[in-house]
Short mmCIF file of C-alpha atoms in Angstrom, two decimals:
data_model
loop_
_atom_site.label_atom_id
_atom_site.label_comp_id
_atom_site.label_asym_id
_atom_site.label_seq_id
_atom_site.Cartn_x
_atom_site.Cartn_y
_atom_site.Cartn_z
CA MET A 207 -2.64 -3.28 -40.14
CA ARG A 208 -6.04 -4.13 -38.60
CA GLY A 209 -7.20 -0.44 -38.60
CA LEU A 210 -6.46 -0.32 -42.20
CA LEU A 211 -8.19 -3.58 -43.13
CA LEU A 212 -11.32 -2.84 -41.38
CA ALA A 213 -11.38 0.71 -42.83
CA GLU A 214 -11.11 -1.01 -46.60
CA VAL A 215 -14.32 -3.14 -45.66
CA GLY A 216 -16.22 0.20 -44.48
CA ASP A 217 -16.57 -1.39 -40.79
CA SER A 218 -14.57 1.65 -39.25
CA MET A 219 -12.48 4.73 -39.33
CA VAL A 220 -8.53 4.85 -39.31
CA GLU A 221 -6.70 6.88 -36.48
CA PHE A 222 -3.12 7.51 -36.10
CA ASP A 223 -1.62 5.73 -33.04
CA VAL A 224 0.48 8.57 -31.22
CA TYR A 225 1.69 6.24 -28.80
CA GLY A 226 2.89 3.41 -31.46
CA LYS A 227 6.14 1.61 -31.13
CA PRO A 228 8.94 1.81 -33.62
CA GLY A 229 8.23 -0.64 -36.56
CA GLU A 230 4.46 -0.51 -36.31
CA SER A 231 2.06 0.76 -38.87
CA GLY A 232 1.40 3.88 -36.96
CA TYR A 233 -2.40 3.40 -37.16
CA ARG A 234 -4.98 1.88 -34.99
CA VAL A 235 -8.53 1.09 -35.08
CA GLY A 236 -10.75 4.00 -34.88
CA GLN A 237 -14.27 4.84 -34.22
CA ARG A 238 -16.93 2.32 -35.54
CA ILE A 239 -19.15 3.45 -38.41
CA ALA A 240 -22.83 2.78 -36.83
CA THR A 241 -25.89 3.09 -37.67
CA GLU A 242 -27.64 4.67 -34.51
CA SER A 243 -27.17 8.07 -33.18
CA LEU A 244 -23.71 8.67 -31.56
CA MET A 245 -23.28 9.47 -27.76
CA PRO A 246 -20.37 11.72 -27.24
CA PRO A 247 -17.44 9.56 -25.51
CA GLY A 248 -17.07 10.13 -21.93
CA SER A 249 -19.90 12.51 -21.37
CA SER A 250 -21.27 10.16 -18.64
CA LYS A 251 -20.24 7.37 -16.62
CA PHE A 252 -23.82 5.92 -17.21
CA ALA A 253 -24.08 4.02 -20.36
CA PRO A 254 -27.45 4.20 -22.15
CA PRO A 255 -29.40 0.91 -22.77
CA PRO A 256 -29.22 -0.86 -26.07
CA ARG A 257 -31.15 0.44 -28.90
CA LYS A 258 -33.95 -1.80 -30.38
CA ALA A 259 -34.50 -1.51 -34.28
CA LEU A 260 -37.10 0.96 -35.46
CA SER A 261 -39.41 -2.04 -36.96
CA ALA A 262 -39.30 -4.18 -33.74
CA PRO A 263 -42.48 -4.28 -31.83
CA GLY A 264 -43.04 -2.29 -28.84
CA PRO A 265 -43.06 -3.62 -25.34
CA VAL A 266 -46.23 -4.31 -23.72
CA ILE A 267 -46.39 -2.91 -19.99
CA GLY A 268 -49.18 -2.90 -17.68
CA SER A 269 -52.82 -2.99 -18.97
CA MET A 270 -53.98 -2.61 -22.61
CA ALA A 271 -55.79 0.35 -21.49
CA SER A 272 -52.77 1.97 -20.38
CA LEU A 273 -50.96 1.10 -23.75
CA ALA A 274 -53.76 2.76 -25.82
CA THR A 275 -54.19 5.76 -23.79
CA SER A 276 -50.60 6.54 -23.86
CA ALA A 277 -49.21 9.80 -25.42
CA THR A 278 -45.67 9.00 -27.00
CA LEU A 279 -45.22 11.93 -29.30
CA PHE A 280 -41.22 12.12 -29.35
CA ASP A 281 -39.07 9.19 -30.19
CA VAL A 282 -35.34 9.71 -29.84
CA ASP A 283 -34.87 6.32 -31.87
CA VAL A 284 -37.00 7.35 -34.72
CA ALA A 285 -35.60 8.12 -38.21
CA HIS A 286 -34.91 11.74 -39.04
CA ALA A 287 -37.20 11.87 -41.94
CA GLN A 288 -40.10 11.04 -39.45
CA SER A 289 -38.87 13.22 -36.28
CA GLY A 290 -38.51 16.37 -38.32
CA PRO A 291 -41.98 16.60 -39.54
CA GLU A 292 -43.20 15.62 -36.33
CA ILE A 293 -41.67 18.31 -34.20
CA MET A 294 -42.67 20.71 -36.45
CA ALA A 295 -46.35 19.70 -36.07
CA LEU A 296 -46.01 19.78 -32.71
CA LEU A 297 -44.25 22.82 -32.10
CA GLY A 298 -45.65 25.12 -35.05
CA ASN A 299 -43.85 27.67 -36.80
CA SER A 300 -41.16 30.64 -35.64
CA ASN A 301 -44.22 32.02 -34.10
CA SER A 302 -45.48 28.88 -32.15
CA GLY A 303 -48.28 28.94 -34.43
CA LEU A 304 -49.92 25.64 -35.59
CA LYS A 305 -51.38 24.90 -38.82
CA PRO A 306 -55.34 24.54 -38.82
CA GLY A 307 -55.94 21.19 -38.43
CA ALA A 308 -52.59 19.94 -37.56
CA THR A 309 -52.22 16.41 -36.07
CA GLY A 310 -49.71 14.47 -34.24
CA HIS A 311 -48.39 11.07 -35.51
CA PRO A 312 -48.48 8.35 -33.17
CA ARG A 313 -45.61 5.79 -32.26
CA GLN A 314 -45.92 2.22 -31.62
CA ALA A 315 -46.85 2.81 -28.26
CA LEU A 316 -49.91 4.64 -29.15
CA ARG A 317 -51.34 1.50 -31.16
CA ASN A 318 -55.10 1.11 -30.80
CA VAL A 319 -56.62 -1.88 -28.91
CA ASP A 320 -59.15 -3.53 -31.04
CA SER A 321 -62.27 -5.39 -29.72
CA SER A 322 -60.47 -8.76 -29.46
CA GLY A 323 -57.75 -7.44 -27.12
CA ASP A 324 -55.20 -7.42 -29.66
CA LEU A 325 -53.04 -5.07 -30.57
CA GLY A 326 -54.02 -3.02 -33.95
CA THR A 327 -51.76 -1.68 -36.66
CA ASP A 328 -53.89 1.45 -37.19
CA PHE A 329 -51.89 4.56 -36.73
CA LYS A 330 -54.16 7.27 -37.60
CA PRO A 331 -52.70 10.70 -36.83
CA ILE A 332 -54.49 12.46 -33.66
CA ALA A 333 -55.84 15.69 -33.79
CA LEU A 334 -54.22 18.56 -31.85
CA GLU A 335 -56.51 20.24 -29.63
CA LYS A 336 -54.54 23.79 -30.20
CA ALA A 337 -55.26 23.56 -33.89
CA LYS A 338 -58.90 23.32 -33.83
CA TRP A 339 -60.94 26.64 -34.55
CA ARG A 340 -62.84 25.93 -31.13
CA SER A 341 -60.84 24.22 -28.38
CA ARG A 342 -62.86 23.12 -25.34
CA VAL A 343 -59.41 22.30 -23.37
CA GLU A 344 -56.39 24.75 -22.75
CA VAL A 345 -53.19 23.74 -21.12
CA ASP A 346 -50.35 25.82 -20.02
CA VAL A 347 -46.96 25.19 -18.23
CA ILE A 348 -45.31 27.88 -16.10
CA LEU A 349 -41.65 26.79 -15.08
CA GLU A 350 -40.01 28.11 -11.95
CA ASN A 351 -36.70 28.11 -13.63
CA HIS A 352 -36.02 27.67 -17.13
CA THR A 353 -32.23 26.07 -16.61
CA CYS A 354 -32.11 22.53 -15.66
CA VAL A 355 -29.16 19.90 -14.50
CA GLN A 356 -29.33 16.17 -15.48
CA GLY A 357 -30.18 14.68 -12.17
CA SER A 358 -32.16 17.68 -10.61
CA TYR A 359 -35.68 18.61 -10.48
CA LEU A 360 -37.76 20.77 -13.14
CA LYS A 361 -40.62 22.61 -11.10
CA GLY A 362 -43.39 24.55 -12.18
CA THR A 363 -47.17 24.47 -12.70
CA VAL A 364 -49.37 22.93 -15.02
CA LYS A 365 -52.78 24.95 -15.32
CA ILE A 366 -55.84 23.30 -17.28
CA HIS A 367 -58.69 25.20 -18.49
CA ILE A 368 -61.82 22.74 -18.99
CA LYS A 369 -64.45 25.24 -20.90
CA LYS A 370 -67.95 24.91 -20.21
CA GLY A 371 -69.84 23.20 -23.26
CA SER A 372 -73.39 24.30 -24.72
CA LYS A 373 -76.14 21.87 -24.07
CA LYS A 374 -75.66 20.32 -27.59
CA ASN A 375 -72.14 19.26 -26.57
CA ALA A 376 -71.22 15.83 -25.02
CA PRO A 377 -69.19 15.57 -21.51
CA LEU A 378 -65.49 15.49 -22.30
CA LEU A 379 -63.40 12.68 -21.18
CA LEU A 380 -59.60 12.89 -20.05
CA SER A 381 -56.99 10.66 -19.45
CA GLN A 382 -53.64 10.50 -17.64
CA GLY A 383 -51.72 13.85 -18.49
CA LYS A 384 -47.88 14.00 -18.77
CA VAL A 385 -45.19 16.56 -18.78
CA ARG A 386 -42.27 15.91 -20.93
CA VAL A 387 -38.69 17.64 -21.60
CA VAL A 388 -37.43 17.23 -25.29
CA GLY A 389 -34.11 18.27 -26.79
CA PHE A 390 -33.76 18.66 -30.33
CA GLU A 391 -31.15 19.71 -33.15
CA CYS A 392 -31.92 22.27 -35.92
CA ILE A 393 -30.31 23.20 -38.91
CA PRO A 394 -31.35 25.38 -41.75
CA GLN A 395 -32.71 22.78 -43.91
CA LYS A 396 -36.73 22.11 -44.43
CA ASP A 397 -37.93 19.58 -41.58
CA SER A 398 -34.17 19.19 -40.56
CA LYS A 399 -34.84 18.73 -36.65
CA CYS A 400 -33.84 15.62 -34.83
CA THR A 401 -34.82 14.73 -31.07
CA PHE A 402 -31.64 13.31 -29.28
CA TYR A 403 -33.11 13.97 -25.70
CA LYS A 404 -36.56 13.02 -24.26
CA TYR A 405 -37.73 12.55 -20.87
CA SER A 406 -41.72 12.22 -19.60
CA ALA A 407 -43.53 11.61 -16.35
CA LEU A 408 -47.41 11.07 -15.50
CA LEU A 409 -48.91 14.03 -13.91
CA SER A 410 -50.41 11.67 -11.57
CA GLU A 411 -46.74 10.82 -10.23
CA ILE A 412 -45.39 14.14 -10.09
CA ALA A 413 -48.58 16.52 -9.19
CA PRO A 414 -50.13 15.19 -5.90
CA SER A 415 -53.57 17.20 -6.66
CA TRP A 416 -54.02 15.59 -9.98
CA LYS A 417 -57.17 13.98 -9.01
CA GLY A 418 -59.15 17.09 -8.78
CA LEU A 419 -59.41 17.44 -12.47
CA PHE A 420 -62.06 14.61 -12.68
CA LYS A 421 -65.58 14.48 -11.88
CA SER A 422 -65.91 10.87 -11.93
CA PRO A 423 -63.33 7.84 -11.27
CA PRO A 424 -61.75 6.41 -14.69
CA ASP A 425 -63.23 3.63 -16.34
CA ASP A 426 -61.50 0.45 -17.58
CA ASP A 427 -59.88 2.20 -20.67
CA GLY A 428 -58.52 4.99 -18.26
CA TRP A 429 -61.05 7.94 -19.29
CA ALA A 430 -62.54 9.74 -16.52
CA GLU A 431 -65.07 12.70 -17.00
CA ALA A 432 -63.34 16.29 -16.61
CA GLN A 433 -64.37 18.76 -14.26
CA GLU A 434 -65.20 22.15 -15.88
CA GLY A 435 -63.17 25.15 -14.57
CA VAL A 436 -59.46 26.02 -13.86
CA HIS A 437 -57.21 23.59 -12.40
CA VAL A 438 -53.87 24.39 -11.23
CA PHE A 439 -51.26 21.36 -10.34
CA PRO A 440 -47.85 22.17 -8.82
CA PHE A 441 -45.24 19.54 -10.13
CA ALA A 442 -41.69 18.49 -9.64
CA MET A 443 -39.98 16.30 -12.20
CA LEU A 444 -36.62 14.67 -11.37
CA LEU A 445 -34.63 14.40 -14.77
CA PRO A 446 -32.52 11.31 -14.42
CA PRO A 447 -28.82 11.68 -14.32
CA ASP A 448 -28.03 8.59 -16.36
CA GLY A 449 -28.24 8.52 -20.35
CA GLY A 450 -31.31 6.27 -20.22
CA CYS A 451 -33.43 9.13 -22.03
CA GLY A 452 -30.38 10.58 -23.81
CA ILE A 453 -27.49 12.98 -23.05
CA ALA A 454 -28.14 16.59 -22.35
CA LYS A 455 -25.75 19.09 -24.61
CA GLY A 456 -26.60 22.46 -23.13
CA VAL A 457 -28.11 24.87 -25.81
CA LEU A 458 -26.82 26.39 -28.74
CA SER A 459 -28.11 29.24 -30.95
CA ILE A 460 -26.33 30.77 -33.96
CA ASN A 461 -27.35 33.26 -36.43
CA SER A 462 -27.11 30.54 -39.51
CA GLY A 463 -30.14 28.66 -38.00
CA VAL A 464 -28.09 26.02 -36.42
CA ALA A 465 -29.35 25.38 -32.95
CA ILE A 466 -30.03 23.04 -30.09
CA LYS A 467 -33.00 23.52 -28.09
CA TYR A 468 -35.29 21.92 -25.32
CA VAL A 469 -38.97 22.36 -24.69
CA ALA A 470 -40.89 21.44 -21.48
CA MET A 471 -44.51 20.28 -22.68
CA ALA A 472 -47.80 19.43 -20.72
CA GLU A 473 -50.26 17.57 -22.60
CA ILE A 474 -53.16 15.63 -22.22
CA LYS A 475 -55.42 13.24 -24.07
CA VAL A 476 -59.31 14.57 -24.80
CA LYS A 477 -61.92 12.19 -25.81
CA ASP A 478 -65.53 13.20 -26.99
CA SER A 479 -67.91 11.09 -25.20
CA ALA A 480 -70.40 11.11 -27.98
CA SER A 481 -68.44 10.46 -31.29
CA SER A 482 -65.26 8.86 -29.50
CA LYS A 483 -63.07 11.21 -31.09
CA GLU A 484 -59.68 11.66 -29.65
CA SER A 485 -57.11 14.62 -29.58
CA ILE A 486 -54.30 15.78 -27.45
CA ALA A 487 -53.94 19.20 -25.87
CA HIS A 488 -50.46 20.23 -25.38
CA PHE A 489 -48.57 23.58 -24.49
CA TYR A 490 -44.94 24.16 -24.11
CA ARG A 491 -42.31 26.57 -23.04
CA ASP A 492 -38.64 26.84 -23.78
CA CYS A 493 -35.99 25.80 -21.21
CA GLU A 494 -32.47 24.39 -20.99
CA VAL A 495 -31.12 21.26 -19.55
CA TRP A 496 -27.16 20.67 -19.11
CA PRO A 497 -25.35 17.67 -18.50
CA ARG A 498 -24.19 16.82 -14.80
CA LEU A 499 -20.39 16.75 -14.57
CA ASP A 500 -18.35 15.33 -11.67
CA VAL A 501 -16.10 18.50 -10.72
CA VAL A 502 -13.15 16.14 -9.11
CA SER A 503 -12.70 14.05 -11.90
CA THR A 504 -13.51 16.41 -14.71
CA LEU A 505 -11.28 19.46 -13.48
CA ALA A 506 -8.53 17.41 -12.07
CA THR A 507 -5.08 17.70 -13.61
CA ASN A 508 -4.37 15.14 -16.09
CA SER A 509 -1.46 12.74 -15.38
CA ARG A 510 -0.15 13.19 -19.02
CA PRO A 511 -0.18 16.96 -20.28
CA LEU A 512 -1.51 17.83 -23.56
CA VAL A 513 1.44 18.80 -25.67
CA ALA A 514 1.87 19.94 -29.58
CA GLU A 515 5.19 20.91 -30.82
CA VAL A 516 6.21 22.87 -34.28
CA ALA A 517 9.47 24.26 -35.68
CA THR A 518 10.03 26.40 -38.94
CA ARG A 519 12.93 28.55 -40.20
CA VAL A 520 11.99 32.45 -40.95
CA PHE A 521 13.11 35.07 -43.32
CA MET A 522 16.33 36.45 -42.89
CA GLY A 523 16.93 34.51 -39.55
CA GLY A 524 19.88 32.30 -40.75
CA PRO A 525 19.87 28.54 -40.82
CA GLY A 526 18.41 28.16 -37.62
CA LYS A 527 14.74 27.55 -36.34
CA ILE A 528 12.35 28.40 -33.94
CA ARG A 529 10.95 25.81 -32.06
CA LEU A 530 7.64 25.94 -30.27
CA SER A 531 6.26 23.44 -27.63
CA ALA A 532 2.88 24.40 -26.16
CA ARG A 533 1.17 22.32 -23.09
CA ILE A 534 -1.93 22.75 -21.19
CA HIS A 535 -2.43 20.44 -17.87
CA ARG A 536 -5.93 18.96 -18.10
CA PHE A 537 -8.40 17.93 -20.73
CA TYR A 538 -11.41 20.10 -19.62
CA TRP A 539 -11.89 23.67 -19.08
CA VAL A 540 -15.11 25.75 -17.97
CA ALA A 541 -16.40 28.34 -19.97
CA GLY A 542 -15.88 31.90 -18.64
CA GLN A 543 -12.71 30.99 -16.80
CA SER A 544 -9.03 31.30 -17.78
CA CYS A 545 -7.13 28.70 -20.06
CA THR A 546 -3.57 28.63 -19.04
CA VAL A 547 -0.98 27.58 -21.47
CA HIS A 548 2.88 26.83 -20.95
CA PHE A 549 4.88 27.72 -23.63
CA ARG A 550 8.65 26.71 -24.07
CA VAL A 551 10.66 28.59 -26.89
CA VAL A 552 14.31 27.70 -28.33
CA ASN A 553 15.10 30.52 -30.32
CA ASP A 554 18.23 29.08 -32.78
CA CYS A 555 17.72 31.72 -35.38
CA LYS A 556 19.00 35.72 -35.77
CA LYS A 557 15.76 37.25 -34.92
CA LEU A 558 14.17 38.30 -31.81
CA VAL A 559 10.54 36.91 -31.01
CA LYS A 560 8.83 39.93 -30.08
CA GLY A 561 4.91 38.80 -29.91
CA ALA A 562 2.76 35.87 -29.23
CA ALA A 563 -0.99 35.26 -29.22
CA ILE A 564 -3.48 32.60 -28.33
CA VAL A 565 -6.71 32.35 -30.35
CA LEU A 566 -9.79 30.43 -29.64
CA ILE A 567 -11.31 28.91 -32.94
CA ARG A 568 -14.85 27.33 -33.21
CA THR A 569 -15.51 24.69 -35.92
CA LEU A 570 -18.99 24.15 -36.59
CA THR A 571 -19.88 20.87 -38.55
CA VAL A 572 -23.61 20.57 -40.08
CA PHE A 573 -24.49 17.19 -41.27
CA LYS A 574 -27.31 17.60 -43.78
CA PRO A 575 -29.36 14.44 -44.28
CA LYS A 576 -29.20 13.05 -48.11
CA PRO A 577 -31.13 9.88 -48.22
CA HIS A 578 -30.10 9.69 -52.01
CA LEU A 579 -26.60 8.93 -50.96
CA ASP A 580 -27.49 5.62 -49.67
CA ALA A 581 -25.20 3.06 -51.14
CA GLY A 582 -27.65 0.28 -51.02
CA ASP A 583 -29.29 -0.71 -47.86
CA ALA A 584 -30.95 2.23 -46.08
CA ASP A 585 -28.57 4.50 -44.04
CA PRO A 586 -29.96 6.62 -41.49
CA ASP A 587 -26.90 8.64 -41.31
CA ALA A 588 -26.51 9.21 -44.99
CA CYS A 589 -25.66 12.89 -45.00
CA GLN A 590 -23.55 15.78 -46.59
CA THR A 591 -21.36 18.02 -44.35
CA SER A 592 -20.45 21.27 -44.15
CA THR A 593 -17.72 23.00 -42.04
CA LYS A 594 -17.56 26.55 -40.96
CA ALA A 595 -14.56 28.10 -39.09
CA LYS A 596 -14.91 31.11 -36.68
CA TRP A 597 -12.70 33.16 -34.70
CA VAL A 598 -14.00 33.73 -31.21
CA THR A 599 -11.63 35.55 -28.98
CA GLU A 600 -7.88 36.27 -28.87
CA SER A 601 -5.31 36.83 -26.05
CA VAL A 602 -2.05 38.88 -27.40
CA LEU A 603 1.18 38.69 -25.41
CA GLU A 604 3.14 41.94 -26.08
CA LEU A 605 6.81 42.54 -25.71
CA GLY A 606 7.47 44.43 -22.64
CA GLN A 607 9.97 47.39 -22.34
CA ARG A 608 13.70 47.11 -21.37
CA CYS A 609 14.98 48.67 -18.85
CA SER A 610 16.41 52.00 -19.27
CA LYS A 611 18.44 54.23 -17.55
CA GLY A 612 16.74 56.45 -15.05
CA HIS A 613 13.73 54.55 -14.74
CA ALA A 614 13.13 52.08 -12.11
CA SER A 615 10.64 49.90 -13.92
CA ALA A 616 9.20 49.46 -17.52
CA LYS A 617 5.92 48.27 -18.86
CA GLY A 618 4.99 44.87 -19.42
CA TRP A 619 6.68 41.68 -18.19
CA TRP A 620 7.60 39.73 -20.94
CA THR A 621 10.53 40.59 -22.72
CA GLY A 622 10.41 38.01 -25.58
CA VAL A 623 12.76 35.24 -26.41
CA ALA A 624 16.40 36.63 -27.81
CA PRO A 625 18.44 34.83 -30.69
CA GLY A 626 20.26 31.71 -28.99
CA GLN A 627 17.76 31.99 -25.88
CA THR A 628 15.22 29.04 -24.43
CA SER A 629 12.29 30.67 -22.85
CA GLU A 630 9.65 29.29 -20.62
CA PHE A 631 6.83 31.04 -19.69
CA ASP A 632 2.82 31.20 -19.27
CA HIS A 633 -0.16 32.85 -20.92
CA SER A 634 -3.66 32.55 -20.67
CA LEU A 635 -6.95 33.04 -22.54
CA ILE A 636 -10.26 34.02 -20.93
CA LEU A 637 -12.86 31.69 -22.52
CA PRO A 638 -16.32 33.31 -23.44
CA PRO A 639 -19.10 32.24 -21.26
CA ASP A 640 -21.29 30.93 -23.91
CA VAL A 641 -18.89 28.67 -25.61
CA HIS A 642 -19.06 24.69 -24.96
CA SER A 643 -17.98 21.68 -27.01
CA ILE A 644 -20.93 19.58 -28.42
CA ALA A 645 -20.09 16.03 -29.62
CA ARG A 646 -22.25 14.70 -32.68
CA THR A 647 -25.69 13.03 -32.13
CA ARG A 648 -27.20 13.26 -35.88
CA LEU A 649 -26.99 16.95 -37.33
CA LEU A 650 -24.22 18.96 -35.44
CA GLU A 651 -21.01 19.06 -33.98
CA VAL A 652 -18.93 21.67 -32.44
CA GLU A 653 -15.20 22.08 -31.74
CA TYR A 654 -12.69 24.48 -30.28
CA THR A 655 -9.34 24.78 -31.20
CA LEU A 656 -6.28 26.85 -29.87
CA ARG A 657 -3.91 28.35 -31.82
CA ILE A 658 -0.87 29.57 -31.03
CA ASN A 659 1.06 32.58 -33.11
CA PHE A 660 4.65 34.07 -32.52
CA THR A 661 5.96 36.62 -34.37
CA LYS A 662 9.59 38.32 -34.88
CA ARG A 663 8.07 41.78 -34.67
CA GLU A 664 5.70 43.51 -32.67
CA PRO A 665 2.21 41.86 -33.32
CA TRP A 666 -0.69 43.99 -35.33
CA TYR A 667 -3.50 41.34 -35.14
CA ARG A 668 -6.77 40.93 -36.83
CA LYS A 669 -9.04 38.52 -37.74
CA SER A 670 -7.58 37.56 -41.39
CA ARG A 671 -4.15 36.43 -39.78
CA ILE A 672 -5.88 33.38 -38.01
CA THR A 673 -6.05 31.51 -41.52
CA GLY A 674 -3.41 33.31 -43.56
CA GLY A 675 -1.35 31.68 -46.05
CA ASP A 676 1.74 32.64 -44.05
CA LEU A 677 1.36 30.06 -41.42
CA VAL A 678 2.76 27.19 -40.81
CA GLU A 679 0.55 24.74 -38.88
CA THR A 680 0.07 21.12 -37.68
CA ASP A 681 -3.45 20.04 -36.93
CA GLU A 682 -4.04 16.96 -35.66
CA THR A 683 -7.25 14.81 -34.93
CA VAL A 684 -6.59 12.85 -31.66
CA PRO A 685 -7.66 9.35 -31.48
CA GLY A 686 -10.72 8.44 -29.56
CA MET A 687 -11.91 11.90 -29.08
CA LYS A 688 -14.12 14.44 -31.11
CA TYR A 689 -11.94 17.50 -30.70
CA ALA A 690 -8.99 18.65 -32.23
CA ARG A 691 -6.19 21.31 -31.88
CA ASP A 692 -3.32 22.92 -33.64
CA MET A 693 -0.23 24.91 -33.16
CA THR A 694 1.06 27.53 -35.46
CA ILE A 695 4.15 29.71 -35.58
CA ALA A 696 3.77 32.91 -37.88
CA THR A 697 6.58 35.10 -39.23
CA ASP A 698 5.52 38.63 -40.19
CA PRO A 699 3.30 38.71 -43.52
CA GLU A 700 5.71 40.83 -45.55
CA ASN A 701 8.82 38.47 -45.13
CA ALA A 702 6.80 35.21 -44.71
CA ASP A 703 9.59 32.46 -45.96
CA GLU A 704 9.08 29.27 -43.78
CA VAL A 705 10.01 25.80 -44.17
CA PRO A 706 7.56 23.08 -42.44
CA VAL A 707 9.72 20.67 -40.20
CA LEU A 708 9.83 17.24 -41.14
CA ASN A 709 8.21 14.49 -39.39
CA GLU A 710 11.43 13.19 -37.75
CA GLU A 711 12.37 16.48 -36.37
CA GLN A 712 8.90 16.40 -34.38
CA HIS A 713 8.80 13.90 -31.26
CA GLN A 714 6.34 13.15 -28.95
CA ASP A 715 7.39 12.80 -25.34
CA SER A 716 6.50 9.31 -23.53
CA ASN A 717 5.12 11.28 -20.56
CA THR A 718 2.97 13.53 -22.43
CA SER A 719 -0.39 13.20 -24.48
CA ALA A 720 -1.35 14.13 -27.80
CA ASP A 721 -5.15 14.01 -26.89
CA SER A 722 -7.03 17.47 -26.94
CA ALA A 723 -9.02 19.46 -24.55
CA SER A 724 -12.97 20.26 -24.36
CA ILE A 725 -14.66 22.95 -23.33
CA TYR A 726 -17.68 22.81 -20.96
CA PRO A 727 -20.51 25.31 -20.32
CA PRO A 728 -20.01 27.48 -17.07
CA SER A 729 -21.64 26.26 -13.78
CA GLN A 730 -24.30 28.47 -12.14
CA SER A 731 -23.29 27.13 -8.79
CA ALA A 732 -21.13 24.57 -7.27
CA ASP A 733 -24.06 21.94 -6.37
CA THR A 734 -25.26 22.19 -10.35
CA ILE A 735 -22.50 20.24 -11.60
CA GLY A 736 -21.22 18.09 -8.68
#
């Protein structure tokens, strides 16, 4: 009963215990309701470091000058209400255009150092050089490849153009530049963007020829006079394989405005030597970051296959039932490849089973932030959910022809399941190359479901049949995982008269698992996911 007790006080969710012993409650403690962003379980063998409270003071690393001139423009830990407007200001509108006079909002790592040497609390916005009417510093970043995997190198070139000023203009001072990769979720709601992945590196560490940008050595605060002209710096930045900077999830783009995007951004701080006014020159390009997978463990055959069972009566089929058992042999499947399902059909009715199909359905859940839904204390996860299911693809198994007189062969290989017969066979579905499961961080979650249809007449399929009222289905949310699957038996729609099976007639083999499977993105080459 512990799972129910914790759920009553709002501490956790409840999950069905498919491995529970007779006499127990049948429930177990589910996932905890945490205030921080959620990381997908099992997505990485490296655990991210503990998260600190948003109000906690930032660490002081190195000298005061390095802290004062740092440029932390994105923060994975920041609340959604702050993350969305900041991303909009830095990335611009749909055409990447910045508003005139746009500014960036610094975090605690950008606190100014006052004359006494103490950390100040002045969080004044910093002007964006690109948003000025006349900019003296132009930055560009050119990538060798827009696709990268965690644990590999992101390579490219940073181009910085220091324009020649007039005699009235004071010399420009520059501080350390950075290259950063940022991943964020988007939903069709105002300022609804949330950062879930961020990694940055100093140009001095990843670009050996960086010092050619300066005319003079840096002062005590880290500022140096800029050398006019065009400067090009090749760089190679290693993306950490662990989850310290967040877990990459690949890209997602749906017509409704739901998306997961990544940008590679180059930036440098600029200071006017006469007025001491500071600004940030930045430029970004779209890219993709995918998680690194261990091929051996990820694609290994599971010791306990994933099994689902269901049974039903059919109209004019007598008192007997059709019993269906479907099994897949591993948890994870690669997009673009074949997903094989093993079937076992026991036909105790009077009708011949003549058709079967495997349908892949995508379920998209959007978590729209609703701060006014807070029950009392501040809840960064207060939201309103909306779920949409969409038919993705289908593979139909048609009834083959019977042998006939005068013919040495017949069309098709599957001859159906006759009354009183038990049949076992395999059927496969080619997964589209652009599908992959995405666990929730803040705003989005994508799940994929396999649905199995059987009919007692030759199949005629269309999308509306997937969720029609003539289907008897069992939809289970699997303990400990964020993916679901359901199994369905369908009779023909004109004569549907189905009776669902009672719980005691559905059994779970001790050597099988009711966990569900996930779809991973296709690998570009063997070394990208190894």
